[in-house]
XYZ file of C-alpha atoms in Angstrom:
471
model
C 132.047 -75.718 17.392
C 131.660 -76.330 20.892
C 133.138 -73.259 22.583
C 134.571 -75.222 25.375
C 136.859 -76.578 22.634
C 138.389 -73.541 21.701
C 142.212 -73.737 22.378
C 142.905 -70.194 23.389
C 140.549 -70.478 26.125
C 140.339 -72.597 29.458
C 137.117 -73.660 30.581
C 136.761 -73.117 34.512
C 133.064 -73.915 35.079
C 129.876 -74.841 33.160
C 126.355 -74.896 34.567
C 122.999 -74.732 33.306
C 120.995 -71.665 34.613
C 117.672 -72.791 34.921
C 116.211 -69.576 36.064
C 117.584 -67.797 32.918
C 117.252 -70.686 30.506
C 120.962 -70.287 29.669
C 124.084 -72.231 29.418
C 126.674 -70.692 31.669
C 130.278 -70.704 30.955
C 133.134 -69.086 33.154
C 136.516 -69.241 31.158
C 139.768 -67.685 31.244
C 141.983 -66.586 28.275
C 145.107 -68.740 28.562
C 147.701 -66.171 27.289
C 146.651 -63.054 29.326
C 144.416 -64.472 32.024
C 141.243 -62.385 30.964
C 138.225 -63.688 32.592
C 135.269 -64.129 30.318
C 131.540 -65.075 31.366
C 129.337 -66.448 28.779
C 125.412 -66.731 29.117
C 124.096 -68.814 25.907
C 120.401 -68.579 25.302
C 117.682 -67.713 22.953
C 117.528 -64.067 23.906
C 117.943 -61.954 20.699
C 118.930 -58.885 22.730
C 122.670 -59.602 22.593
C 124.873 -58.028 25.320
C 128.708 -57.289 25.719
C 130.511 -55.897 28.572
C 134.124 -55.385 29.509
C 134.933 -54.162 32.721
C 138.401 -53.471 34.652
C 138.927 -53.222 38.548
C 140.135 -49.716 38.901
C 140.901 -48.800 42.709
C 141.509 -44.982 43.102
C 143.915 -44.012 45.753
C 142.826 -40.311 45.808
C 139.734 -38.219 45.051
C 140.963 -36.686 41.680
C 138.344 -38.766 39.673
C 140.976 -40.461 37.479
C 138.953 -43.640 36.855
C 135.909 -41.434 35.809
C 137.972 -39.328 33.487
C 139.506 -42.471 32.054
C 135.832 -43.810 31.218
C 135.110 -40.661 29.410
C 138.172 -40.439 27.312
C 138.977 -43.883 26.104
C 135.404 -43.369 24.128
C 136.971 -40.141 22.396
C 138.683 -41.797 19.356
C 140.897 -44.816 18.966
C 143.261 -46.200 16.426
C 140.633 -47.889 14.456
C 138.040 -45.333 14.959
C 140.134 -42.006 15.047
C 136.630 -39.625 15.212
C 136.393 -37.105 17.830
C 133.433 -38.739 19.735
C 132.552 -42.426 18.456
C 130.286 -42.658 21.538
C 128.056 -40.110 20.364
C 128.149 -41.327 16.884
C 127.095 -44.730 18.057
C 124.203 -43.401 20.135
C 122.842 -41.546 17.125
C 123.469 -43.989 14.317
C 123.378 -47.500 15.739
C 120.831 -50.075 16.265
C 121.915 -50.477 19.935
C 119.258 -51.179 22.719
C 121.696 -50.060 25.398
C 125.144 -48.386 25.142
C 126.855 -46.542 28.236
C 129.837 -46.748 30.345
C 130.013 -46.551 34.056
C 132.558 -45.856 36.760
C 132.276 -47.365 40.234
C 134.000 -47.247 43.419
C 136.132 -50.213 42.433
C 135.552 -50.886 38.881
C 134.858 -49.302 35.484
C 132.398 -51.030 32.878
C 131.492 -50.478 29.160
C 128.328 -52.439 28.426
C 126.407 -52.288 25.188
C 123.449 -54.405 23.751
C 121.857 -54.732 20.218
C 119.225 -57.189 18.692
C 121.072 -56.833 15.235
C 124.182 -59.140 14.599
C 126.290 -56.904 12.649
C 125.390 -53.930 14.806
C 126.565 -55.848 17.756
C 129.784 -56.830 16.429
C 130.414 -53.435 15.244
C 129.722 -52.004 18.587
C 131.853 -54.448 20.082
C 134.834 -53.391 17.924
C 134.281 -49.823 18.922
C 134.254 -50.516 22.519
C 137.186 -52.948 22.429
C 139.474 -50.609 20.467
C 138.420 -47.739 22.691
C 139.621 -49.330 25.850
C 142.793 -51.027 24.471
C 143.929 -48.430 21.745
C 142.466 -45.128 22.668
C 143.830 -41.859 21.294
C 144.574 -40.598 24.841
C 148.180 -41.457 24.729
C 148.667 -39.384 21.618
C 146.365 -36.392 22.283
C 146.474 -34.591 25.759
C 143.798 -32.258 24.592
C 141.400 -35.114 25.169
C 142.294 -35.311 28.802
C 141.853 -31.606 29.035
C 138.710 -31.513 27.450
C 137.020 -34.286 29.428
C 139.058 -33.732 32.634
C 139.927 -30.261 33.556
C 141.545 -27.252 32.021
C 142.184 -23.532 32.557
C 140.054 -21.176 30.659
C 139.476 -17.280 30.437
C 136.888 -15.665 28.510
C 138.945 -12.684 27.711
C 142.553 -11.446 28.126
C 141.460 -9.518 31.183
C 138.878 -12.096 32.368
C 138.915 -14.407 35.415
C 141.029 -17.570 35.021
C 138.523 -20.317 35.762
C 138.559 -24.232 35.494
C 136.447 -26.096 33.048
C 136.014 -29.702 32.034
C 133.185 -32.265 31.370
C 133.940 -34.375 34.391
C 134.998 -31.398 36.467
C 131.478 -29.421 35.838
C 129.596 -32.944 36.013
C 130.950 -33.487 39.628
C 130.269 -29.820 40.478
C 126.598 -30.582 40.097
C 126.930 -33.957 41.820
C 128.422 -32.358 44.843
C 125.522 -29.817 45.182
C 123.164 -32.491 46.423
C 122.948 -32.803 50.205
C 121.874 -36.604 49.679
C 124.825 -37.146 47.499
C 127.304 -35.672 49.936
C 125.722 -37.591 52.615
C 126.154 -40.848 50.694
C 129.922 -40.135 50.246
C 130.548 -39.283 53.463
C 128.979 -42.387 54.867
C 131.342 -44.607 52.691
C 134.372 -42.716 53.473
C 133.903 -42.953 57.204
C 132.960 -46.809 57.071
C 135.821 -47.483 54.927
C 138.484 -45.063 55.747
C 141.456 -47.029 54.905
C 140.265 -48.623 51.513
C 139.654 -47.130 48.049
C 136.085 -46.558 49.149
C 137.163 -43.659 51.128
C 137.728 -41.793 47.878
C 135.360 -40.236 45.466
C 136.015 -42.300 42.310
C 133.645 -39.863 40.106
C 136.194 -36.998 41.520
C 135.899 -34.311 43.918
C 135.909 -30.883 42.270
C 138.338 -29.720 45.072
C 140.767 -32.360 43.940
C 140.115 -33.021 40.224
C 142.384 -30.128 39.346
C 145.260 -31.960 41.107
C 145.322 -34.663 38.434
C 148.314 -34.420 36.217
C 148.207 -35.864 32.824
C 151.101 -38.110 33.677
C 149.448 -39.532 36.710
C 146.230 -40.141 34.457
C 148.265 -42.060 31.746
C 149.826 -44.261 34.439
C 146.440 -45.205 35.966
C 145.373 -46.058 32.489
C 148.469 -48.056 31.630
C 148.148 -49.840 35.049
C 144.427 -51.076 35.023
C 143.456 -51.375 31.348
C 144.995 -54.462 30.624
C 143.183 -57.793 29.621
C 144.782 -59.366 32.690
C 142.868 -56.965 34.690
C 139.497 -57.380 32.651
C 136.274 -59.293 32.967
C 134.307 -59.957 29.730
C 130.606 -60.715 29.617
C 128.764 -62.136 26.587
C 124.963 -62.924 26.584
C 122.297 -64.008 24.280
C 121.441 -65.503 20.996
C 124.929 -64.794 19.136
C 127.647 -66.874 17.581
C 129.646 -67.226 20.834
C 132.297 -68.898 18.801
C 132.949 -66.214 16.421
C 133.007 -63.658 19.364
C 135.312 -65.295 21.375
C 137.683 -66.063 18.545
C 137.407 -62.524 17.466
C 138.314 -61.000 20.946
C 141.437 -63.382 20.775
C 142.558 -62.671 17.314
C 141.918 -58.940 17.270
C 142.966 -57.794 20.902
C 143.789 -60.491 23.610
C 146.339 -62.385 21.611
C 148.397 -59.226 21.311
C 149.176 -59.047 24.953
C 151.134 -60.920 27.463
C 149.977 -61.846 30.806
C 150.855 -59.124 33.614
C 150.645 -59.074 37.191
C 148.431 -56.314 38.341
C 147.702 -55.303 41.983
C 144.034 -54.223 41.828
C 142.814 -56.127 44.803
C 140.379 -54.178 47.129
C 141.860 -54.386 50.575
C 139.570 -54.978 53.758
C 138.619 -52.429 56.253
C 139.771 -53.451 59.701
C 136.923 -53.451 62.391
C 136.456 -50.108 64.606
C 137.025 -50.654 68.187
C 133.888 -48.626 69.018
C 130.988 -47.061 67.054
C 132.067 -44.034 64.948
C 129.970 -40.646 65.307
C 130.561 -37.941 62.829
C 128.991 -34.574 62.704
C 129.424 -32.645 59.308
C 128.233 -29.489 57.742
C 127.375 -28.706 54.133
C 126.253 -25.561 52.247
C 122.637 -24.782 52.387
C 120.250 -21.753 51.516
C 119.322 -19.585 54.326
C 115.644 -20.446 53.907
C 116.336 -24.253 54.053
C 114.703 -25.496 57.341
C 114.668 -29.133 56.442
C 118.141 -29.349 55.735
C 119.404 -31.697 58.686
C 119.995 -35.330 58.355
C 120.849 -38.275 60.579
C 122.054 -41.488 59.330
C 122.631 -45.021 61.066
C 124.852 -47.030 58.662
C 126.404 -50.314 59.329
C 128.419 -52.895 57.535
C 126.698 -56.062 57.342
C 128.494 -58.705 55.152
C 130.815 -59.591 52.421
C 129.148 -59.166 48.933
C 130.000 -62.556 48.129
C 127.592 -63.943 50.793
C 124.617 -64.675 48.681
C 122.180 -65.486 51.302
C 122.736 -62.215 53.165
C 122.870 -60.316 49.811
C 119.389 -61.417 49.090
C 117.871 -61.233 52.546
C 119.070 -57.694 53.130
C 117.299 -56.591 49.903
C 114.342 -58.009 51.164
C 114.750 -56.628 54.491
C 115.293 -53.053 53.328
C 112.273 -53.425 51.129
C 109.818 -54.535 53.849
C 111.275 -52.079 56.485
C 111.506 -48.959 54.393
C 110.145 -49.256 50.820
C 107.122 -51.264 50.532
C 103.714 -49.728 50.985
C 102.973 -49.217 54.720
C 106.614 -50.252 55.565
C 106.445 -50.521 59.231
C 109.654 -48.779 60.517
C 109.067 -45.928 58.056
C 105.507 -45.479 59.168
C 106.425 -45.684 62.951
C 109.147 -43.092 62.663
C 106.622 -40.844 60.635
C 103.905 -41.231 63.089
C 106.313 -40.295 65.822
C 107.117 -37.169 64.231
C 110.898 -38.038 64.266
C 111.476 -36.836 60.827
C 109.717 -35.630 57.511
C 111.311 -38.146 55.227
C 112.581 -41.563 56.112
C 114.424 -43.692 53.632
C 117.219 -46.093 53.690
C 119.394 -47.869 51.084
C 121.207 -51.418 50.714
C 124.725 -50.612 49.056
C 125.096 -53.738 46.800
C 127.557 -52.205 44.031
C 130.715 -52.552 45.931
C 133.039 -55.619 46.204
C 133.903 -55.827 49.843
C 130.763 -55.250 51.768
C 127.134 -54.017 51.923
C 125.607 -51.280 53.848
C 122.421 -50.664 55.340
C 121.957 -46.801 55.834
C 119.298 -44.728 57.354
C 118.781 -41.439 56.233
C 116.344 -38.635 57.856
C 115.554 -35.085 57.606
C 115.606 -35.075 61.265
C 112.805 -33.303 63.238
C 112.271 -30.744 60.595
C 110.188 -28.633 60.303
C 110.348 -28.351 64.031
C 114.239 -27.679 64.022
C 116.233 -24.585 63.556
C 119.592 -25.496 62.136
C 122.675 -23.652 63.344
C 126.287 -24.103 63.397
C 126.932 -27.270 65.374
C 123.691 -27.491 67.123
C 120.073 -28.249 66.667
C 117.281 -26.515 68.578
C 114.350 -28.892 69.212
C 111.081 -27.752 70.976
C 111.766 -30.361 73.790
C 115.532 -29.664 74.301
C 118.790 -28.611 73.089
C 120.915 -31.391 71.306
C 124.513 -30.709 70.642
C 125.820 -32.637 67.364
C 129.321 -33.816 67.862
C 131.407 -36.206 70.115
C 129.423 -35.039 73.066
C 126.342 -36.685 71.750
C 125.710 -40.073 73.622
C 123.244 -41.430 70.885
C 124.019 -45.012 69.791
C 126.902 -45.586 72.232
C 127.813 -49.014 73.320
C 125.291 -48.844 76.428
C 122.239 -50.595 76.754
C 120.961 -53.656 74.732
C 122.648 -55.459 71.799
C 121.074 -58.404 70.177
C 122.557 -61.727 69.220
C 121.876 -65.142 67.987
C 120.879 -67.730 70.196
C 118.692 -70.655 71.325
C 116.310 -69.027 73.667
C 113.270 -67.050 72.285
C 113.374 -63.356 71.949
C 110.242 -61.396 72.455
C 110.064 -57.785 71.909
C 106.657 -56.038 71.335
C 106.304 -54.180 68.013
C 104.544 -51.206 69.723
C 106.920 -50.646 72.485
C 108.578 -47.682 70.862
C 105.444 -46.096 69.080
C 104.316 -44.038 71.992
C 107.337 -41.563 71.300
C 105.794 -37.872 71.219
C 106.764 -35.381 68.487
C 107.546 -32.749 71.181
C 109.756 -35.154 73.455
C 113.241 -34.195 74.245
C 115.377 -34.729 71.284
C 117.887 -37.138 72.688
C 114.742 -39.124 73.888
C 113.268 -39.258 70.416
C 116.602 -40.047 68.726
C 117.375 -42.853 71.345
C 113.902 -44.191 70.551
C 114.464 -44.110 66.769
C 117.515 -46.034 66.932
C 116.027 -48.592 69.215
C 112.763 -48.829 67.188
C 114.912 -49.398 64.046
C 116.862 -52.064 65.818
C 114.005 -53.807 67.192
C 112.065 -53.792 63.874
C 115.037 -54.845 61.906
C 115.630 -57.782 64.183
C 112.076 -58.934 64.099
C 111.963 -59.195 60.390
C 115.570 -60.391 60.114
C 114.485 -63.327 62.192
C 112.085 -64.348 59.579
C 114.677 -63.968 56.588
C 117.957 -65.109 58.280
C 117.226 -67.445 60.996
C 115.572 -70.200 58.849
C 117.468 -72.826 60.596
C 115.595 -72.771 63.776
C 117.630 -70.325 65.673
C 115.888 -67.424 67.126
C 116.900 -64.054 68.447
C 117.597 -63.379 71.986
C 118.263 -60.315 74.305
C 122.080 -60.305 75.453
C 124.219 -57.729 76.868
C 127.167 -56.122 75.224
C 130.237 -58.233 76.308
C 132.978 -57.302 73.725
C 134.580 -54.210 72.898
C 132.958 -53.927 69.337
C 130.653 -51.674 67.933
C 127.237 -51.738 69.389
C 124.486 -53.133 67.095
C 122.525 -56.057 66.041
C 125.082 -58.943 66.282
C 123.223 -60.975 64.027
C 123.859 -58.279 61.158
C 127.554 -58.065 61.877
C 129.853 -58.940 58.929
C 133.441 -59.730 59.136
C 134.143 -55.980 58.870
C 132.032 -54.655 61.837
C 132.493 -51.179 61.104
C 129.592 -48.733 61.298
C 128.486 -45.221 62.489
C 125.778 -42.845 63.264
C 126.204 -39.476 61.457
C 124.642 -36.201 62.150
C 124.485 -34.274 59.129
C 123.852 -30.365 59.738
C 122.878 -27.897 57.037
C 125.442 -24.808 57.433
C 123.674 -21.624 55.870
C 125.870 -20.088 53.155
């Protein structure tokens, strides 16, 4: 039977995807509105995934805890930990669950037909009929609970997610990444830690946890993915008969709100715990919102751009900054895992080891630099760049004469300018294929300074000084 003829589903789009040699079908379950994406091909590694848009309004880690707990037994599979049993005993080629800032996913794969449908059954029953509504101890085990080793012992917190996130928050890189996202999107769900901040995980109540589950874990808020050489008709009919048809369509407000643009660049200085002998614990990052994630051209262009500038062997920007003695570790990141926007992020262990770190300031051999609102780095002064029709010329070596022992402010200004210049030169090759070129212009609007060709609809970006604070 042609899957487009299955009466329980409405076909929205059908295309042949040449790059994947697959027939692609975008469908909607008529009764619930559940969205289904099918990629049918001859790959024997069959894939299933069900995802829900989950938008936290705090940092208690409720989405993360639910991800753990729905796979701790269900109506049809009432064992303590079916996920562990599947990992040990099934023929899966992939089995996992992931919590993101705005969604939670449950993907699996197998090359065996029988095993694939067994795995799919366990996952569907777990997300729609979990034991969490009947057994509070599952929440306490995976989330958090009080614990005492002895009657006279100290009262402590414990829990799988609580301990996992304590480890995650011990990494300076992890903390920096979270703070960047929170600063760029302060009025959205991205301002919160979906995995859970140990400081706030213990604020989560069992009642709030169940409310979050019942709000978002519904077919109307789901997206289901099927891939490979499998009986698609059987899979679609099975999902409808066993689960989807048992629900009515529900209006769920899970939209990700947009961040309003900032009036000017945001600068933030933060401290984190570091050991006393950590002499390379200072970070500087330049981060910028560049586009909506659905802009496919920029999505691809910035992945190429980030690789060319920072990741490729002999990457010019990375090498120029290292040669100038600006940092001991230069790296960047392109955030492509969130719905609203994508971020280019610059992170450096700034000036180390020629830097002594103290509370709120950094001592450089060439000068004293205060880290805070008084710092003038990347203010809206000087040049910015825009798209235009006149040629734009900037020598690639203009900023390579920076000396390692130049005053700190000069070095950091040069780092920023070199970054912008190199980025624009490479961006011209990838983003201006229609014949337009970059030109130098003056900042004439009350908006954040930065390459205008990289500005997206949400032009919020910032410079971060991240200072190691000895314990």
